[in-house]
Amino acid sequence: MLKRRLVRTLVDWLGEWNNEVHEAIEAKVFAEHRRVYPDGDDNVAKTIEVMRTFYYNRMATTANVMIGAVAVLVALVSLVVSVIALVK
């Protein structure tokens, strides 16, 4: 029961974050569409879908780069701690 409660709490918490990210990207997509096409365009649905795909891919790439950078930082700190432990 504890596992189930923890997992569901985590999923609910992550779902709230996911919803916020989704809403922020959607707002960015529609704002950019209005900026690029102030008079509208002929195929709004297709243009919005292309822009949405671009922004989601960009966000995923940025998140992966940030996770990689944090992983490298953690590895470097671990290396420094190990070297200090060996020297002492």
mmCIF file of N, CA, C and O in Angstrom:
data_model
loop_
_atom_site.group_PDB
_atom_site.id
_atom_site.type_symbol
_atom_site.label_atom_id
_atom_site.label_comp_id
_atom_site.label_asym_id
_atom_site.label_seq_id
_atom_site.Cartn_x
_atom_site.Cartn_y
_atom_site.Cartn_z
ATOM 1 N N MET A 1 0.814 -1.203 0.000
ATOM 2 C CA MET A 1 0.000 0.000 0.000
ATOM 3 C C MET A 1 0.853 1.260 0.000
ATOM 4 O O MET A 1 0.513 2.226 -0.665
ATOM 5 N N LEU A 2 1.928 1.260 0.757
ATOM 6 C CA LEU A 2 2.790 2.440 0.826
ATOM 7 C C LEU A 2 3.402 2.738 -0.535
ATOM 8 O O LEU A 2 3.433 3.887 -0.966
ATOM 9 N N LYS A 3 3.862 1.661 -1.217
ATOM 10 C CA LYS A 3 4.431 1.846 -2.555
ATOM 11 C C LYS A 3 3.420 2.489 -3.486
ATOM 12 O O LYS A 3 3.746 3.427 -4.209
ATOM 13 N N ARG A 4 2.221 1.957 -3.485
ATOM 14 C CA ARG A 4 1.173 2.473 -4.368
ATOM 15 C C ARG A 4 0.900 3.949 -4.071
ATOM 16 O O ARG A 4 0.787 4.762 -4.976
ATOM 17 N N ARG A 5 0.804 4.297 -2.795
ATOM 18 C CA ARG A 5 0.526 5.682 -2.407
ATOM 19 C C ARG A 5 1.666 6.608 -2.836
ATOM 20 O O ARG A 5 1.428 7.695 -3.360
ATOM 21 N N LEU A 6 2.903 6.150 -2.643
ATOM 22 C CA LEU A 6 4.054 6.962 -3.055
ATOM 23 C C LEU A 6 4.092 7.159 -4.572
ATOM 24 O O LEU A 6 4.329 8.268 -5.062
ATOM 25 N N VAL A 7 3.864 6.075 -5.290
ATOM 26 C CA VAL A 7 3.891 6.156 -6.756
ATOM 27 C C VAL A 7 2.797 7.083 -7.265
ATOM 28 O O VAL A 7 3.028 7.931 -8.125
ATOM 29 N N ARG A 8 1.616 6.949 -6.724
ATOM 30 C CA ARG A 8 0.504 7.798 -7.180
ATOM 31 C C ARG A 8 0.734 9.261 -6.813
ATOM 32 O O ARG A 8 0.396 10.153 -7.581
ATOM 33 N N THR A 9 1.315 9.504 -5.648
ATOM 34 C CA THR A 9 1.647 10.874 -5.265
ATOM 35 C C THR A 9 2.670 11.454 -6.229
ATOM 36 O O THR A 9 2.535 12.593 -6.689
ATOM 37 N N LEU A 10 3.685 10.663 -6.561
ATOM 38 C CA LEU A 10 4.706 11.125 -7.508
ATOM 39 C C LEU A 10 4.103 11.391 -8.883
ATOM 40 O O LEU A 10 4.390 12.418 -9.505
ATOM 41 N N VAL A 11 3.258 10.491 -9.358
ATOM 42 C CA VAL A 11 2.626 10.660 -10.665
ATOM 43 C C VAL A 11 1.731 11.903 -10.677
ATOM 44 O O VAL A 11 1.738 12.679 -11.647
ATOM 45 N N ASP A 12 0.983 12.120 -9.606
ATOM 46 C CA ASP A 12 0.147 13.322 -9.522
ATOM 47 C C ASP A 12 0.996 14.581 -9.543
ATOM 48 O O ASP A 12 0.688 15.549 -10.236
ATOM 49 N N TRP A 13 2.090 14.574 -8.779
ATOM 50 C CA TRP A 13 2.969 15.747 -8.713
ATOM 51 C C TRP A 13 3.601 16.009 -10.086
ATOM 52 O O TRP A 13 3.623 17.144 -10.564
ATOM 53 N N LEU A 14 4.100 14.959 -10.721
ATOM 54 C CA LEU A 14 4.698 15.119 -12.047
ATOM 55 C C LEU A 14 3.653 15.534 -13.074
ATOM 56 O O LEU A 14 3.948 16.294 -13.999
ATOM 57 N N GLY A 15 2.424 15.040 -12.931
ATOM 58 C CA GLY A 15 1.354 15.427 -13.843
ATOM 59 C C GLY A 15 1.061 16.909 -13.767
ATOM 60 O O GLY A 15 0.820 17.557 -14.787
ATOM 61 N N GLU A 16 1.124 17.474 -12.555
ATOM 62 C CA GLU A 16 0.923 18.914 -12.404
ATOM 63 C C GLU A 16 2.034 19.690 -13.110
ATOM 64 O O GLU A 16 1.777 20.679 -13.794
ATOM 65 N N TRP A 17 3.287 19.231 -12.957
ATOM 66 C CA TRP A 17 4.404 19.886 -13.641
ATOM 67 C C TRP A 17 4.248 19.750 -15.156
ATOM 68 O O TRP A 17 4.480 20.707 -15.903
ATOM 69 N N ASN A 18 3.871 18.567 -15.606
ATOM 70 C CA ASN A 18 3.687 18.328 -17.033
ATOM 71 C C ASN A 18 2.619 19.259 -17.595
ATOM 72 O O ASN A 18 2.773 19.810 -18.688
ATOM 73 N N ASN A 19 1.536 19.438 -16.859
ATOM 74 C CA ASN A 19 0.464 20.323 -17.294
ATOM 75 C C ASN A 19 0.961 21.766 -17.411
ATOM 76 O O ASN A 19 0.646 22.462 -18.377
ATOM 77 N N GLU A 20 1.746 22.217 -16.453
ATOM 78 C CA GLU A 20 2.287 23.578 -16.490
ATOM 79 C C GLU A 20 3.215 23.770 -17.686
ATOM 80 O O GLU A 20 3.161 24.796 -18.373
ATOM 81 N N VAL A 21 4.071 22.784 -17.939
ATOM 82 C CA VAL A 21 4.984 22.862 -19.089
ATOM 83 C C VAL A 21 4.179 22.895 -20.381
ATOM 84 O O VAL A 21 4.449 23.702 -21.281
ATOM 85 N N HIS A 22 3.176 22.044 -20.485
ATOM 86 C CA HIS A 22 2.342 21.987 -21.681
ATOM 87 C C HIS A 22 1.648 23.332 -21.924
ATOM 88 O O HIS A 22 1.658 23.851 -23.045
ATOM 89 N N GLU A 23 1.062 23.903 -20.875
ATOM 90 C CA GLU A 23 0.373 25.188 -21.020
ATOM 91 C C GLU A 23 1.336 26.299 -21.414
ATOM 92 O O GLU A 23 0.999 27.160 -22.233
ATOM 93 N N ALA A 24 2.542 26.292 -20.857
ATOM 94 C CA ALA A 24 3.535 27.311 -21.204
ATOM 95 C C ALA A 24 3.955 27.194 -22.666
ATOM 96 O O ALA A 24 4.067 28.200 -23.374
ATOM 97 N N ILE A 25 4.156 25.965 -23.139
ATOM 98 C CA ILE A 25 4.553 25.766 -24.536
ATOM 99 C C ILE A 25 3.414 26.160 -25.465
ATOM 100 O O ILE A 25 3.634 26.814 -26.490
ATOM 101 N N GLU A 26 2.196 25.778 -25.119
ATOM 102 C CA GLU A 26 1.052 26.165 -25.948
ATOM 103 C C GLU A 26 0.920 27.679 -26.041
ATOM 104 O O GLU A 26 0.685 28.228 -27.116
ATOM 105 N N ALA A 27 1.088 28.368 -24.923
ATOM 106 C CA ALA A 27 1.012 29.838 -24.933
ATOM 107 C C ALA A 27 2.103 30.411 -25.823
ATOM 108 O O ALA A 27 1.859 31.348 -26.604
ATOM 109 N N LYS A 28 3.303 29.856 -25.747
ATOM 110 C CA LYS A 28 4.424 30.321 -26.576
ATOM 111 C C LYS A 28 4.136 30.081 -28.062
ATOM 112 O O LYS A 28 4.391 30.947 -28.899
ATOM 113 N N VAL A 29 3.596 28.910 -28.380
ATOM 114 C CA VAL A 29 3.289 28.579 -29.776
ATOM 115 C C VAL A 29 2.267 29.558 -30.352
ATOM 116 O O VAL A 29 2.466 30.123 -31.434
ATOM 117 N N PHE A 30 1.183 29.799 -29.631
ATOM 118 C CA PHE A 30 0.142 30.685 -30.156
ATOM 119 C C PHE A 30 0.606 32.141 -30.209
ATOM 120 O O PHE A 30 0.267 32.866 -31.151
ATOM 121 N N ALA A 31 1.415 32.566 -29.237
ATOM 122 C CA ALA A 31 1.951 33.929 -29.269
ATOM 123 C C ALA A 31 2.882 34.101 -30.460
ATOM 124 O O ALA A 31 2.831 35.123 -31.163
ATOM 125 N N GLU A 32 3.714 33.110 -30.707
ATOM 126 C CA GLU A 32 4.642 33.192 -31.844
ATOM 127 C C GLU A 32 3.880 33.142 -33.167
ATOM 128 O O GLU A 32 4.236 33.832 -34.118
ATOM 129 N N HIS A 33 2.824 32.345 -33.216
ATOM 130 C CA HIS A 33 2.019 32.285 -34.440
ATOM 131 C C HIS A 33 1.398 33.655 -34.729
ATOM 132 O O HIS A 33 1.393 34.119 -35.863
ATOM 133 N N ARG A 34 0.868 34.283 -33.692
ATOM 134 C CA ARG A 34 0.288 35.622 -33.883
ATOM 135 C C ARG A 34 1.339 36.632 -34.319
ATOM 136 O O ARG A 34 1.069 37.520 -35.115
ATOM 137 N N ARG A 35 2.569 36.485 -33.802
ATOM 138 C CA ARG A 35 3.645 37.416 -34.169
ATOM 139 C C ARG A 35 4.076 37.217 -35.624
ATOM 140 O O ARG A 35 4.251 38.165 -36.370
ATOM 141 N N VAL A 36 4.233 35.952 -36.012
ATOM 142 C CA VAL A 36 4.714 35.652 -37.364
ATOM 143 C C VAL A 36 3.628 35.875 -38.410
ATOM 144 O O VAL A 36 3.902 36.353 -39.514
ATOM 145 N N TYR A 37 2.397 35.552 -38.074
ATOM 146 C CA TYR A 37 1.274 35.696 -38.999
ATOM 147 C C TYR A 37 0.225 36.646 -38.405
ATOM 148 O O TYR A 37 -0.852 36.201 -37.989
ATOM 149 N N PRO A 38 0.502 37.943 -38.376
ATOM 150 C CA PRO A 38 -0.460 38.871 -37.753
ATOM 151 C C PRO A 38 -1.810 38.903 -38.474
ATOM 152 O O PRO A 38 -2.836 39.172 -37.857
ATOM 153 N N ASP A 39 -1.813 38.614 -39.762
ATOM 154 C CA ASP A 39 -3.056 38.615 -40.529
ATOM 155 C C ASP A 39 -3.627 37.205 -40.689
ATOM 156 O O ASP A 39 -4.569 37.008 -41.461
ATOM 157 N N GLY A 40 -3.051 36.233 -39.995
ATOM 158 C CA GLY A 40 -3.490 34.850 -40.116
ATOM 159 C C GLY A 40 -2.787 34.158 -41.272
ATOM 160 O O GLY A 40 -2.060 34.784 -42.041
ATOM 161 N N ASP A 41 -2.958 32.874 -41.373
ATOM 162 C CA ASP A 41 -2.414 32.145 -42.520
ATOM 163 C C ASP A 41 -3.470 31.173 -43.043
ATOM 164 O O ASP A 41 -4.506 30.978 -42.435
ATOM 165 N N ASP A 42 -3.172 30.572 -44.196
ATOM 166 C CA ASP A 42 -4.157 29.739 -44.873
ATOM 167 C C ASP A 42 -4.402 28.398 -44.173
ATOM 168 O O ASP A 42 -5.490 27.855 -44.238
ATOM 169 N N ASN A 43 -3.376 27.877 -43.547
ATOM 170 C CA ASN A 43 -3.502 26.563 -42.919
ATOM 171 C C ASN A 43 -3.044 26.640 -41.461
ATOM 172 O O ASN A 43 -1.980 26.156 -41.100
ATOM 173 N N VAL A 44 -3.860 27.236 -40.632
ATOM 174 C CA VAL A 44 -3.509 27.482 -39.231
ATOM 175 C C VAL A 44 -3.196 26.183 -38.501
ATOM 176 O O VAL A 44 -2.192 26.089 -37.786
ATOM 177 N N ALA A 45 -4.012 25.163 -38.669
ATOM 178 C CA ALA A 45 -3.834 23.906 -37.935
ATOM 179 C C ALA A 45 -2.475 23.274 -38.243
ATOM 180 O O ALA A 45 -1.765 22.841 -37.330
ATOM 181 N N LYS A 46 -2.101 23.245 -39.508
ATOM 182 C CA LYS A 46 -0.823 22.637 -39.888
ATOM 183 C C LYS A 46 0.340 23.474 -39.374
ATOM 184 O O LYS A 46 1.324 22.933 -38.857
ATOM 185 N N THR A 47 0.245 24.792 -39.494
ATOM 186 C CA THR A 47 1.313 25.677 -39.024
ATOM 187 C C THR A 47 1.488 25.538 -37.517
ATOM 188 O O THR A 47 2.619 25.436 -37.018
ATOM 189 N N ILE A 48 0.379 25.523 -36.785
ATOM 190 C CA ILE A 48 0.446 25.379 -35.328
ATOM 191 C C ILE A 48 1.075 24.031 -34.963
ATOM 192 O O ILE A 48 1.908 23.953 -34.057
ATOM 193 N N GLU A 49 0.713 22.983 -35.670
ATOM 194 C CA GLU A 49 1.269 21.659 -35.381
ATOM 195 C C GLU A 49 2.775 21.629 -35.624
ATOM 196 O O GLU A 49 3.528 21.060 -34.822
ATOM 197 N N VAL A 50 3.236 22.248 -36.705
ATOM 198 C CA VAL A 50 4.679 22.309 -36.993
ATOM 199 C C VAL A 50 5.393 23.104 -35.900
ATOM 200 O O VAL A 50 6.448 22.691 -35.407
ATOM 201 N N MET A 51 4.819 24.229 -35.512
ATOM 202 C CA MET A 51 5.427 25.047 -34.464
ATOM 203 C C MET A 51 5.436 24.298 -33.128
ATOM 204 O O MET A 51 6.423 24.349 -32.385
ATOM 205 N N ARG A 52 4.368 23.608 -32.834
ATOM 206 C CA ARG A 52 4.264 22.841 -31.591
ATOM 207 C C ARG A 52 5.342 21.761 -31.551
ATOM 208 O O ARG A 52 6.022 21.580 -30.539
ATOM 209 N N THR A 53 5.509 21.040 -32.651
ATOM 210 C CA THR A 53 6.536 20.003 -32.737
ATOM 211 C C THR A 53 7.917 20.597 -32.518
ATOM 212 O O THR A 53 8.736 20.037 -31.782
ATOM 213 N N PHE A 54 8.174 21.745 -33.144
ATOM 214 C CA PHE A 54 9.458 22.409 -32.979
ATOM 215 C C PHE A 54 9.711 22.761 -31.518
ATOM 216 O O PHE A 54 10.776 22.459 -30.966
ATOM 217 N N TYR A 55 8.747 23.380 -30.848
ATOM 218 C CA TYR A 55 8.940 23.799 -29.459
ATOM 219 C C TYR A 55 9.104 22.607 -28.524
ATOM 220 O O TYR A 55 9.947 22.631 -27.627
ATOM 221 N N TYR A 56 8.312 21.551 -28.709
ATOM 222 C CA TYR A 56 8.454 20.375 -27.850
ATOM 223 C C TYR A 56 9.815 19.721 -28.046
ATOM 224 O O TYR A 56 10.461 19.310 -27.076
ATOM 225 N N ASN A 57 10.271 19.627 -29.291
ATOM 226 C CA ASN A 57 11.601 19.064 -29.541
ATOM 227 C C ASN A 57 12.687 19.931 -28.921
ATOM 228 O O ASN A 57 13.652 19.422 -28.347
ATOM 229 N N ARG A 58 12.529 21.230 -29.036
ATOM 230 C CA ARG A 58 13.519 22.146 -28.468
ATOM 231 C C ARG A 58 13.551 22.013 -26.946
ATOM 232 O O ARG A 58 14.623 21.983 -26.340
ATOM 233 N N MET A 59 12.384 21.929 -26.322
ATOM 234 C CA MET A 59 12.340 21.787 -24.867
ATOM 235 C C MET A 59 12.944 20.456 -24.427
ATOM 236 O O MET A 59 13.665 20.392 -23.426
ATOM 237 N N ALA A 60 12.659 19.393 -25.157
ATOM 238 C CA ALA A 60 13.215 18.083 -24.805
ATOM 239 C C ALA A 60 14.736 18.092 -24.949
ATOM 240 O O ALA A 60 15.454 17.568 -24.081
ATOM 241 N N THR A 61 15.234 18.691 -26.005
ATOM 242 C CA THR A 61 16.678 18.776 -26.211
ATOM 243 C C THR A 61 17.328 19.598 -25.103
ATOM 244 O O THR A 61 18.365 19.209 -24.551
ATOM 245 N N THR A 62 16.726 20.726 -24.771
ATOM 246 C CA THR A 62 17.266 21.568 -23.699
ATOM 247 C C THR A 62 17.283 20.816 -22.377
ATOM 248 O O THR A 62 18.273 20.873 -21.629
ATOM 249 N N ALA A 63 16.212 20.116 -22.075
ATOM 250 C CA ALA A 63 16.152 19.348 -20.822
ATOM 251 C C ALA A 63 17.232 18.272 -20.799
ATOM 252 O O ALA A 63 17.896 18.073 -19.775
ATOM 253 N N ASN A 64 17.436 17.584 -21.914
ATOM 254 C CA ASN A 64 18.467 16.549 -21.971
ATOM 255 C C ASN A 64 19.858 17.129 -21.801
ATOM 256 O O ASN A 64 20.703 16.541 -21.124
ATOM 257 N N VAL A 65 20.120 18.277 -22.404
ATOM 258 C CA VAL A 65 21.420 18.926 -22.251
ATOM 259 C C VAL A 65 21.640 19.343 -20.796
ATOM 260 O O VAL A 65 22.725 19.163 -20.238
ATOM 261 N N MET A 66 20.601 19.883 -20.178
ATOM 262 C CA MET A 66 20.722 20.294 -18.774
ATOM 263 C C MET A 66 20.962 19.087 -17.868
ATOM 264 O O MET A 66 21.793 19.149 -16.953
ATOM 265 N N ILE A 67 20.260 17.993 -18.103
ATOM 266 C CA ILE A 67 20.469 16.778 -17.312
ATOM 267 C C ILE A 67 21.887 16.255 -17.509
ATOM 268 O O ILE A 67 22.558 15.857 -16.546
ATOM 269 N N GLY A 68 22.357 16.281 -18.751
ATOM 270 C CA GLY A 68 23.729 15.864 -19.022
ATOM 271 C C GLY A 68 24.748 16.743 -18.316
ATOM 272 O O GLY A 68 25.734 16.251 -17.754
ATOM 273 N N ALA A 69 24.519 18.049 -18.318
ATOM 274 C CA ALA A 69 25.431 18.975 -17.652
ATOM 275 C C ALA A 69 25.465 18.728 -16.149
ATOM 276 O O ALA A 69 26.536 18.728 -15.526
ATOM 277 N N VAL A 70 24.309 18.491 -15.560
ATOM 278 C CA VAL A 70 24.255 18.197 -14.120
ATOM 279 C C VAL A 70 24.971 16.877 -13.831
ATOM 280 O O VAL A 70 25.696 16.764 -12.837
ATOM 281 N N ALA A 71 24.796 15.892 -14.689
ATOM 282 C CA ALA A 71 25.465 14.602 -14.496
ATOM 283 C C ALA A 71 26.982 14.767 -14.560
ATOM 284 O O ALA A 71 27.714 14.180 -13.749
ATOM 285 N N VAL A 72 27.469 15.571 -15.491
ATOM 286 C CA VAL A 72 28.912 15.821 -15.596
ATOM 287 C C VAL A 72 29.405 16.556 -14.346
ATOM 288 O O VAL A 72 30.463 16.230 -13.800
ATOM 289 N N LEU A 73 28.638 17.531 -13.879
ATOM 290 C CA LEU A 73 29.007 18.263 -12.680
ATOM 291 C C LEU A 73 29.082 17.334 -11.467
ATOM 292 O O LEU A 73 30.047 17.398 -10.684
ATOM 293 N N VAL A 74 28.097 16.468 -11.315
ATOM 294 C CA VAL A 74 28.106 15.503 -10.208
ATOM 295 C C VAL A 74 29.316 14.578 -10.326
ATOM 296 O O VAL A 74 29.993 14.286 -9.323
ATOM 297 N N ALA A 75 29.629 14.129 -11.531
ATOM 298 C CA ALA A 75 30.778 13.252 -11.731
ATOM 299 C C ALA A 75 32.077 13.971 -11.381
ATOM 300 O O ALA A 75 32.970 13.396 -10.737
ATOM 301 N N LEU A 76 32.192 15.246 -11.760
ATOM 302 C CA LEU A 76 33.405 16.006 -11.442
ATOM 303 C C LEU A 76 33.545 16.217 -9.936
ATOM 304 O O LEU A 76 34.645 16.097 -9.389
ATOM 305 N N VAL A 77 32.452 16.529 -9.269
ATOM 306 C CA VAL A 77 32.497 16.690 -7.813
ATOM 307 C C VAL A 77 32.888 15.368 -7.154
ATOM 308 O O VAL A 77 33.718 15.347 -6.229
ATOM 309 N N SER A 78 32.340 14.273 -7.637
ATOM 310 C CA SER A 78 32.702 12.958 -7.098
ATOM 311 C C SER A 78 34.175 12.671 -7.313
ATOM 312 O O SER A 78 34.853 12.129 -6.424
ATOM 313 N N LEU A 79 34.690 13.032 -8.461
ATOM 314 C CA LEU A 79 36.107 12.831 -8.760
ATOM 315 C C LEU A 79 36.978 13.646 -7.817
ATOM 316 O O LEU A 79 37.967 13.141 -7.273
ATOM 317 N N VAL A 80 36.619 14.893 -7.597
ATOM 318 C CA VAL A 80 37.386 15.752 -6.694
ATOM 319 C C VAL A 80 37.363 15.184 -5.271
ATOM 320 O O VAL A 80 38.396 15.125 -4.601
ATOM 321 N N VAL A 81 36.193 14.758 -4.819
ATOM 322 C CA VAL A 81 36.075 14.172 -3.476
ATOM 323 C C VAL A 81 36.929 12.912 -3.377
ATOM 324 O O VAL A 81 37.620 12.683 -2.375
ATOM 325 N N SER A 82 36.919 12.090 -4.412
ATOM 326 C CA SER A 82 37.729 10.869 -4.413
ATOM 327 C C SER A 82 39.208 11.181 -4.376
ATOM 328 O O SER A 82 39.984 10.533 -3.650
ATOM 329 N N VAL A 83 39.642 12.153 -5.147
ATOM 330 C CA VAL A 83 41.050 12.541 -5.169
ATOM 331 C C VAL A 83 41.470 13.068 -3.798
ATOM 332 O O VAL A 83 42.540 12.723 -3.281
ATOM 333 N N ILE A 84 40.637 13.886 -3.191
ATOM 334 C CA ILE A 84 40.943 14.411 -1.863
ATOM 335 C C ILE A 84 41.042 13.265 -0.856
ATOM 336 O O ILE A 84 41.945 13.246 -0.015
ATOM 337 N N ALA A 85 40.136 12.303 -0.955
ATOM 338 C CA ALA A 85 40.177 11.157 -0.039
ATOM 339 C C ALA A 85 41.434 10.324 -0.230
ATOM 340 O O ALA A 85 41.993 9.805 0.744
ATOM 341 N N LEU A 86 41.896 10.180 -1.468
ATOM 342 C CA LEU A 86 43.110 9.412 -1.741
ATOM 343 C C LEU A 86 44.347 10.129 -1.235
ATOM 344 O O LEU A 86 45.296 9.489 -0.777
ATOM 345 N N VAL A 87 44.352 11.440 -1.335
ATOM 346 C CA VAL A 87 45.540 12.211 -0.948
ATOM 347 C C VAL A 87 45.691 12.204 0.565
ATOM 348 O O VAL A 87 46.803 12.159 1.086
ATOM 349 N N LYS A 88 44.593 12.234 1.280
ATOM 350 C CA LYS A 88 44.670 12.258 2.751
ATOM 351 C C LYS A 88 44.919 10.927 3.295
ATOM 352 O O LYS A 88 45.128 10.007 3.467
#
